[in-house]
mmCIF file of C-alpha atoms and ligand atoms in Angstrom:
data_model
loop_
_atom_site.group_PDB
_atom_site.id
_atom_site.type_symbol
_atom_site.label_atom_id
_atom_site.label_comp_id
_atom_site.label_asym_id
_atom_site.label_seq_id
_atom_site.Cartn_x
_atom_site.Cartn_y
_atom_site.Cartn_z
ATOM 1 C CA UNK A 1 96.405 53.874 127.096
ATOM 2 C CA UNK A 2 93.360 54.679 129.501
ATOM 3 C CA UNK A 3 90.160 54.383 127.518
ATOM 4 C CA UNK A 4 88.768 57.372 129.267
ATOM 5 C CA UNK A 5 91.678 59.715 128.251
ATOM 6 C CA UNK A 6 90.053 62.546 126.337
ATOM 7 C CA UNK A 7 90.904 64.421 123.121
ATOM 8 C CA UNK A 8 91.422 68.018 124.184
ATOM 9 C CA UNK A 9 90.326 70.612 121.590
ATOM 10 C CA UNK A 10 91.297 74.230 122.118
ATOM 11 C CA UNK A 11 90.328 77.596 120.705
ATOM 12 C CA UNK A 12 89.894 81.113 121.845
ATOM 13 C CA UNK A 13 86.089 80.717 121.741
ATOM 14 C CA UNK A 14 83.455 78.662 119.984
ATOM 15 C CA UNK A 15 85.450 78.438 116.630
ATOM 16 C CA UNK A 16 86.908 75.000 117.541
ATOM 17 C CA UNK A 17 83.336 73.572 117.596
ATOM 18 C CA UNK A 18 83.618 73.468 113.768
ATOM 19 C CA UNK A 19 86.631 71.145 114.152
ATOM 20 C CA UNK A 20 84.896 69.221 116.965
ATOM 21 C CA UNK A 21 81.917 68.426 114.633
ATOM 22 C CA UNK A 22 84.231 66.784 112.207
ATOM 23 C CA UNK A 23 86.137 64.879 115.009
ATOM 24 C CA UNK A 24 82.874 63.595 116.494
ATOM 25 C CA UNK A 25 81.742 62.360 113.087
ATOM 26 C CA UNK A 26 84.909 60.462 112.725
ATOM 27 C CA UNK A 27 85.330 59.126 116.271
ATOM 28 C CA UNK A 28 81.866 59.272 117.904
ATOM 29 C CA UNK A 29 82.921 57.431 121.027
ATOM 30 C CA UNK A 30 85.883 59.802 121.798
ATOM 31 C CA UNK A 31 85.723 61.520 125.269
ATOM 32 C CA UNK A 32 86.011 65.246 124.624
ATOM 33 C CA UNK A 33 87.336 68.142 126.645
ATOM 34 C CA UNK A 34 86.727 71.387 124.725
ATOM 35 C CA UNK A 35 88.560 74.457 126.054
ATOM 36 C CA UNK A 36 87.440 77.968 125.032
ATOM 37 C CA UNK A 37 90.076 80.502 126.244
ATOM 38 C CA UNK A 38 87.480 83.256 126.536
ATOM 39 C CA UNK A 39 89.828 84.989 128.961
ATOM 40 C CA UNK A 40 92.219 85.515 126.047
ATOM 41 C CA UNK A 41 89.547 86.016 123.351
ATOM 42 C CA UNK A 42 89.917 87.362 120.639
ATOM 43 C CA UNK A 43 93.216 86.046 119.470
ATOM 44 C CA UNK A 44 93.065 87.505 115.943
ATOM 45 C CA UNK A 45 93.667 91.054 117.047
ATOM 46 C CA UNK A 46 96.545 90.155 119.359
ATOM 47 C CA UNK A 47 100.236 90.452 118.696
ATOM 48 C CA UNK A 48 102.441 87.407 117.885
ATOM 49 C CA UNK A 49 104.254 88.010 121.245
ATOM 50 C CA UNK A 50 100.952 87.897 123.239
ATOM 51 C CA UNK A 51 99.789 84.631 121.545
ATOM 52 C CA UNK A 52 103.281 83.005 121.895
ATOM 53 C CA UNK A 53 103.276 83.791 125.627
ATOM 54 C CA UNK A 54 99.835 82.769 126.321
ATOM 55 C CA UNK A 55 99.026 79.569 124.357
ATOM 56 C CA UNK A 56 101.982 77.181 125.217
ATOM 57 C CA UNK A 57 101.695 78.071 128.930
ATOM 58 C CA UNK A 58 97.889 77.501 128.944
ATOM 59 C CA UNK A 59 98.164 74.177 126.972
ATOM 60 C CA UNK A 60 100.848 73.018 129.451
ATOM 61 C CA UNK A 61 98.458 73.637 132.234
ATOM 62 C CA UNK A 62 95.494 71.929 130.463
ATOM 63 C CA UNK A 63 97.684 68.885 129.562
ATOM 64 C CA UNK A 64 98.597 68.373 133.262
ATOM 65 C CA UNK A 65 95.022 68.938 134.424
ATOM 66 C CA UNK A 66 93.085 66.732 131.902
ATOM 67 C CA UNK A 67 95.756 64.185 130.879
ATOM 68 C CA UNK A 68 94.531 64.088 127.208
ATOM 69 C CA UNK A 69 95.788 61.444 124.771
ATOM 70 C CA UNK A 70 96.085 64.149 122.097
ATOM 71 C CA UNK A 71 95.522 67.910 121.784
ATOM 72 C CA UNK A 72 93.958 69.602 118.707
ATOM 73 C CA UNK A 73 94.681 73.346 118.518
ATOM 74 C CA UNK A 74 91.465 74.079 116.888
ATOM 75 C CA UNK A 75 92.477 77.629 116.055
ATOM 76 C CA UNK A 76 94.505 78.938 113.006
ATOM 77 C CA UNK A 77 95.837 81.951 114.774
ATOM 78 C CA UNK A 78 97.297 79.955 117.735
ATOM 79 C CA UNK A 79 98.562 77.186 115.359
ATOM 80 C CA UNK A 80 100.272 79.452 112.773
ATOM 81 C CA UNK A 81 102.077 81.316 115.647
ATOM 82 C CA UNK A 82 102.744 78.775 118.382
ATOM 83 C CA UNK A 83 102.446 75.150 117.030
ATOM 84 C CA UNK A 84 106.160 74.544 116.929
ATOM 85 C CA UNK A 85 106.644 75.748 120.465
ATOM 86 C CA UNK A 86 103.864 73.724 121.886
ATOM 87 C CA UNK A 87 105.016 70.582 120.163
ATOM 88 C CA UNK A 88 108.523 71.091 121.519
ATOM 89 C CA UNK A 89 107.230 71.669 125.075
ATOM 90 C CA UNK A 90 104.648 68.801 125.373
ATOM 91 C CA UNK A 91 105.166 65.138 125.320
ATOM 92 C CA UNK A 92 101.938 64.126 123.515
ATOM 93 C CA UNK A 93 100.655 64.463 119.883
ATOM 94 C CA UNK A 94 99.607 67.880 118.903
ATOM 95 C CA UNK A 95 97.461 68.436 115.851
ATOM 96 C CA UNK A 96 97.309 72.014 114.624
ATOM 97 C CA UNK A 97 94.857 73.787 112.358
ATOM 98 C CA UNK A 98 96.467 75.615 109.464
ATOM 99 C CA UNK A 99 94.786 77.217 106.498
ATOM 100 C CA UNK A 100 93.618 74.707 103.839
ATOM 101 C CA UNK A 101 95.721 76.354 101.018
ATOM 102 C CA UNK A 102 96.744 73.014 99.641
ATOM 103 C CA UNK A 103 93.314 71.609 98.890
ATOM 104 C CA UNK A 104 92.172 74.927 97.669
ATOM 105 C CA UNK A 105 94.996 75.222 95.157
ATOM 106 C CA UNK A 106 94.322 71.645 94.017
ATOM 107 C CA UNK A 107 90.681 72.443 93.364
ATOM 108 C CA UNK A 108 91.151 75.860 91.786
ATOM 109 C CA UNK A 109 90.526 76.124 88.035
ATOM 110 C CA UNK A 110 91.034 79.956 87.861
ATOM 111 C CA UNK A 111 94.197 79.875 89.832
ATOM 112 C CA UNK A 112 92.962 82.614 92.102
ATOM 113 C CA UNK A 113 92.315 81.665 95.677
ATOM 114 C CA UNK A 114 91.302 83.674 98.716
ATOM 115 C CA UNK A 115 92.391 83.228 102.405
ATOM 116 C CA UNK A 116 89.922 84.533 104.864
ATOM 117 C CA UNK A 117 91.265 84.386 108.398
ATOM 118 C CA UNK A 118 91.958 86.601 111.351
ATOM 119 C CA UNK A 119 94.215 89.714 110.985
ATOM 120 C CA UNK A 120 96.904 87.761 112.853
ATOM 121 C CA UNK A 121 96.699 84.606 110.786
ATOM 122 C CA UNK A 122 96.772 86.159 107.377
ATOM 123 C CA UNK A 123 100.057 87.935 108.103
ATOM 124 C CA UNK A 124 101.878 84.939 109.312
ATOM 125 C CA UNK A 125 105.114 83.668 107.530
ATOM 126 C CA UNK A 126 103.573 80.240 108.002
ATOM 127 C CA UNK A 127 100.792 81.264 105.548
ATOM 128 C CA UNK A 128 103.426 82.669 103.108
ATOM 129 C CA UNK A 129 105.208 79.296 103.289
ATOM 130 C CA UNK A 130 101.916 77.456 102.516
ATOM 131 C CA UNK A 131 101.247 79.684 99.554
ATOM 132 C CA UNK A 132 104.709 79.271 98.057
ATOM 133 C CA UNK A 133 104.819 75.448 98.656
ATOM 134 C CA UNK A 134 101.296 74.556 97.547
ATOM 135 C CA UNK A 135 99.901 77.477 95.554
ATOM 136 C CA UNK A 136 103.000 78.702 93.740
ATOM 137 C CA UNK A 137 101.140 79.312 90.396
ATOM 138 C CA UNK A 138 98.087 80.820 92.072
ATOM 139 C CA UNK A 139 97.267 84.409 93.026
ATOM 140 C CA UNK A 140 96.610 84.166 96.813
ATOM 141 C CA UNK A 141 94.476 86.985 98.079
ATOM 142 C CA UNK A 142 94.101 87.581 101.796
ATOM 143 C CA UNK A 143 91.678 89.296 104.186
ATOM 144 C CA UNK A 144 91.869 89.452 107.946
ATOM 145 C CA UNK A 145 88.338 89.875 109.687
ATOM 146 C CA UNK A 146 87.680 90.300 113.269
ATOM 147 C CA UNK A 147 84.102 91.076 112.593
ATOM 148 C CA UNK A 148 83.347 87.557 111.213
ATOM 149 C CA UNK A 149 84.716 86.120 114.494
ATOM 150 C CA UNK A 150 82.267 88.258 116.445
ATOM 151 C CA UNK A 151 79.390 87.299 114.214
ATOM 152 C CA UNK A 152 80.146 83.656 114.728
ATOM 153 C CA UNK A 153 80.302 84.062 118.499
ATOM 154 C CA UNK A 154 77.021 85.873 118.501
ATOM 155 C CA UNK A 155 75.332 83.345 116.257
ATOM 156 C CA UNK A 156 76.128 80.504 118.771
ATOM 157 C CA UNK A 157 74.548 82.773 121.395
ATOM 158 C CA UNK A 158 71.252 83.006 119.457
ATOM 159 C CA UNK A 159 71.912 86.258 117.527
ATOM 160 C CA UNK A 160 71.159 85.894 113.801
ATOM 161 C CA UNK A 161 74.000 87.035 111.519
ATOM 162 C CA UNK A 162 73.432 90.104 109.445
ATOM 163 C CA UNK A 163 74.068 88.930 105.837
ATOM 164 C CA UNK A 164 75.131 92.391 104.648
ATOM 165 C CA UNK A 165 77.893 92.291 107.199
ATOM 166 C CA UNK A 166 78.998 88.786 106.050
ATOM 167 C CA UNK A 167 78.874 89.981 102.435
ATOM 168 C CA UNK A 168 81.112 92.980 103.197
ATOM 169 C CA UNK A 169 83.824 90.692 104.547
ATOM 170 C CA UNK A 170 83.722 88.439 101.504
ATOM 171 C CA UNK A 171 83.708 91.451 99.293
ATOM 172 C CA UNK A 172 87.043 92.574 100.851
ATOM 173 C CA UNK A 173 88.613 89.582 98.861
ATOM 174 C CA UNK A 174 86.521 90.022 95.766
ATOM 175 C CA UNK A 175 87.364 93.669 95.230
ATOM 176 C CA UNK A 176 91.171 92.975 95.208
ATOM 177 C CA UNK A 177 92.966 92.799 91.914
ATOM 178 C CA UNK A 178 91.832 89.484 90.110
ATOM 179 C CA UNK A 179 89.388 88.966 93.012
ATOM 180 C CA UNK A 180 86.474 88.511 90.683
ATOM 181 C CA UNK A 181 88.198 85.372 89.313
ATOM 182 C CA UNK A 182 88.556 83.721 92.728
ATOM 183 C CA UNK A 183 87.005 80.318 92.714
ATOM 184 C CA UNK A 184 88.208 78.842 96.078
ATOM 185 C CA UNK A 185 88.037 80.665 99.421
ATOM 186 C CA UNK A 186 89.884 79.183 102.303
ATOM 187 C CA UNK A 187 88.107 79.603 105.648
ATOM 188 C CA UNK A 188 91.277 80.101 107.595
ATOM 189 C CA UNK A 189 89.664 80.763 111.005
ATOM 190 C CA UNK A 190 87.759 77.917 112.695
ATOM 191 C CA UNK A 191 84.972 80.376 113.512
ATOM 192 C CA UNK A 192 84.050 80.809 109.921
ATOM 193 C CA UNK A 193 82.751 77.349 108.995
ATOM 194 C CA UNK A 194 80.048 78.079 111.662
ATOM 195 C CA UNK A 195 78.912 80.791 109.213
ATOM 196 C CA UNK A 196 78.890 78.356 106.277
ATOM 197 C CA UNK A 197 75.144 78.857 105.450
ATOM 198 C CA UNK A 198 75.612 82.627 105.602
ATOM 199 C CA UNK A 199 78.749 82.549 103.420
ATOM 200 C CA UNK A 200 77.046 80.501 100.825
ATOM 201 C CA UNK A 201 74.043 82.833 100.853
ATOM 202 C CA UNK A 202 76.179 85.800 99.828
ATOM 203 C CA UNK A 203 78.843 84.148 97.827
ATOM 204 C CA UNK A 204 78.908 84.709 94.006
ATOM 205 C CA UNK A 205 78.014 81.596 91.879
ATOM 206 C CA UNK A 206 80.877 79.265 91.407
ATOM 207 C CA UNK A 207 82.873 80.231 94.620
ATOM 208 C CA UNK A 208 83.686 77.335 96.745
ATOM 209 C CA UNK A 209 84.722 77.323 100.386
ATOM 210 C CA UNK A 210 87.409 75.056 101.898
ATOM 211 C CA UNK A 211 88.318 74.393 105.516
ATOM 212 C CA UNK A 212 90.593 72.142 107.472
ATOM 213 C CA UNK A 213 88.074 70.439 109.621
ATOM 214 C CA UNK A 214 87.715 67.060 107.798
ATOM 215 C CA UNK A 215 91.473 66.883 107.383
ATOM 216 C CA UNK A 216 92.066 67.321 111.003
ATOM 217 C CA UNK A 217 89.523 64.699 111.923
ATOM 218 C CA UNK A 218 91.322 62.214 109.543
ATOM 219 C CA UNK A 219 94.667 63.072 111.196
ATOM 220 C CA UNK A 220 93.227 62.515 114.733
ATOM 221 C CA UNK A 221 91.858 59.191 113.609
ATOM 222 C CA UNK A 222 95.063 58.034 112.215
ATOM 223 C CA UNK A 223 97.000 59.178 115.435
ATOM 224 C CA UNK A 224 94.645 57.265 117.673
ATOM 225 C CA UNK A 225 94.341 54.136 115.594
ATOM 226 C CA UNK A 226 94.165 50.981 117.680
ATOM 227 C CA UNK A 227 93.604 52.902 120.920
ATOM 228 C CA UNK A 228 90.764 51.916 123.363
ATOM 229 C CA UNK A 229 87.698 54.019 123.725
ATOM 230 C CA UNK A 230 84.974 53.974 126.395
ATOM 231 C CA UNK A 231 82.252 51.364 125.705
ATOM 232 C CA UNK A 232 79.499 53.855 126.659
ATOM 233 C CA UNK A 233 80.140 57.369 125.525
ATOM 234 C CA UNK A 234 81.013 59.935 128.191
ATOM 235 C CA UNK A 235 79.372 63.410 128.082
ATOM 236 C CA UNK A 236 81.690 65.985 126.618
ATOM 237 C CA UNK A 237 82.999 68.808 128.824
ATOM 238 C CA UNK A 238 83.393 72.459 127.990
ATOM 239 C CA UNK A 239 85.960 74.449 129.957
ATOM 240 C CA UNK A 240 86.167 78.275 129.958
ATOM 241 C CA UNK A 241 89.263 80.110 131.286
ATOM 242 C CA UNK A 242 87.230 83.009 132.468
ATOM 243 C CA UNK A 243 83.979 83.531 134.324
ATOM 244 C CA UNK A 244 81.394 84.948 131.941
ATOM 245 C CA UNK A 245 77.862 86.161 132.203
ATOM 246 C CA UNK A 246 76.872 84.503 128.903
ATOM 247 C CA UNK A 247 77.614 80.935 129.924
ATOM 248 C CA UNK A 248 73.806 80.442 129.977
ATOM 249 C CA UNK A 249 73.452 81.838 126.494
ATOM 250 C CA UNK A 250 76.044 79.555 125.025
ATOM 251 C CA UNK A 251 74.897 76.359 126.671
ATOM 252 C CA UNK A 252 72.315 75.219 124.108
ATOM 253 C CA UNK A 253 74.978 75.564 121.297
ATOM 254 C CA UNK A 254 77.557 73.623 123.269
ATOM 255 C CA UNK A 255 75.027 70.775 123.849
ATOM 256 C CA UNK A 256 74.389 70.650 120.164
ATOM 257 C CA UNK A 257 78.106 69.655 119.944
ATOM 258 C CA UNK A 258 77.811 67.084 122.613
ATOM 259 C CA UNK A 259 79.152 69.297 125.391
ATOM 260 C CA UNK A 260 76.834 68.893 128.311
ATOM 261 C CA UNK A 261 78.929 70.035 131.250
ATOM 262 C CA UNK A 262 80.438 73.601 131.364
ATOM 263 C CA UNK A 263 82.941 74.593 133.975
ATOM 264 C CA UNK A 264 85.691 77.015 134.796
ATOM 265 C CA UNK A 265 89.416 76.137 134.520
HETATM 266 N N1 DGL B 301 89.134 80.609 115.887
HETATM 267 C C1 DGL B 301 90.367 81.264 115.795
HETATM 268 C C2 DGL B 301 91.158 80.966 114.563
HETATM 269 O O1 DGL B 301 91.020 79.917 114.066
HETATM 270 C C3 DGL B 301 90.608 82.652 116.301
HETATM 271 C C4 DGL B 301 89.490 83.692 116.562
HETATM 272 C C5 DGL B 301 89.872 84.780 117.427
HETATM 273 O O2 DGL B 301 90.048 84.615 118.643
HETATM 274 O O3 DGL B 301 90.215 85.887 116.901
HETATM 275 O O4 DGL B 301 91.987 81.793 114.160
#
């Protein structure tokens, strides 16, 4: 194993940075290639067929180009639709991001949990299976929000979130039958932990949020145990799939996550 071989994290946009933050805490010396498929963004409003056609092909290209030691699909939408196909096609470890329904169900006292994801994620059979397997005795409420994804993208470009808009998306779970009893809310889109402060600010007392970031970091650490890392850390790289005018606006946020070079695929 080449010590410089990177971990490649992949999302439609900035959402995967919430996963990257956890991975960097766990393996600070890991070389990082972070890929935002801004040319395909947003994923959450696309069809299963569109995601299934785009993501495996793009990851194949990225694997060839960057020779990563491991890929993290830091996107619930892409993972719940395409994880199995990507794993079958590529000969390297692929870590997916799927809704943290299991930890939410373990922590819930009221047995009512919410799943806040993209529209595409919350309708996936993968989520049905997680709910049956790990939360069989819970009421599992779901809401798909495209607006929260946009708000998170804007926040990382310096535009402050409107708390009323964030509250409205959370309310879409709370107003459902038994919603007022919900005590765990799964942030089932990697963009949403980037709005953690805002979510906490508008949440009713006692509601807790759960996401998959720390679990993914543990998994990556386990899968790379014993592998060499560079002695002096390499600067992280951000790769975009599409030329965009707001590359300048996003640069300060990317550097906060250790990504100092931005380039086009
Ligand atoms: N961050 C992504 C997820 O976890 C998708 C956001 C989008 O492109 O709609 O689902």
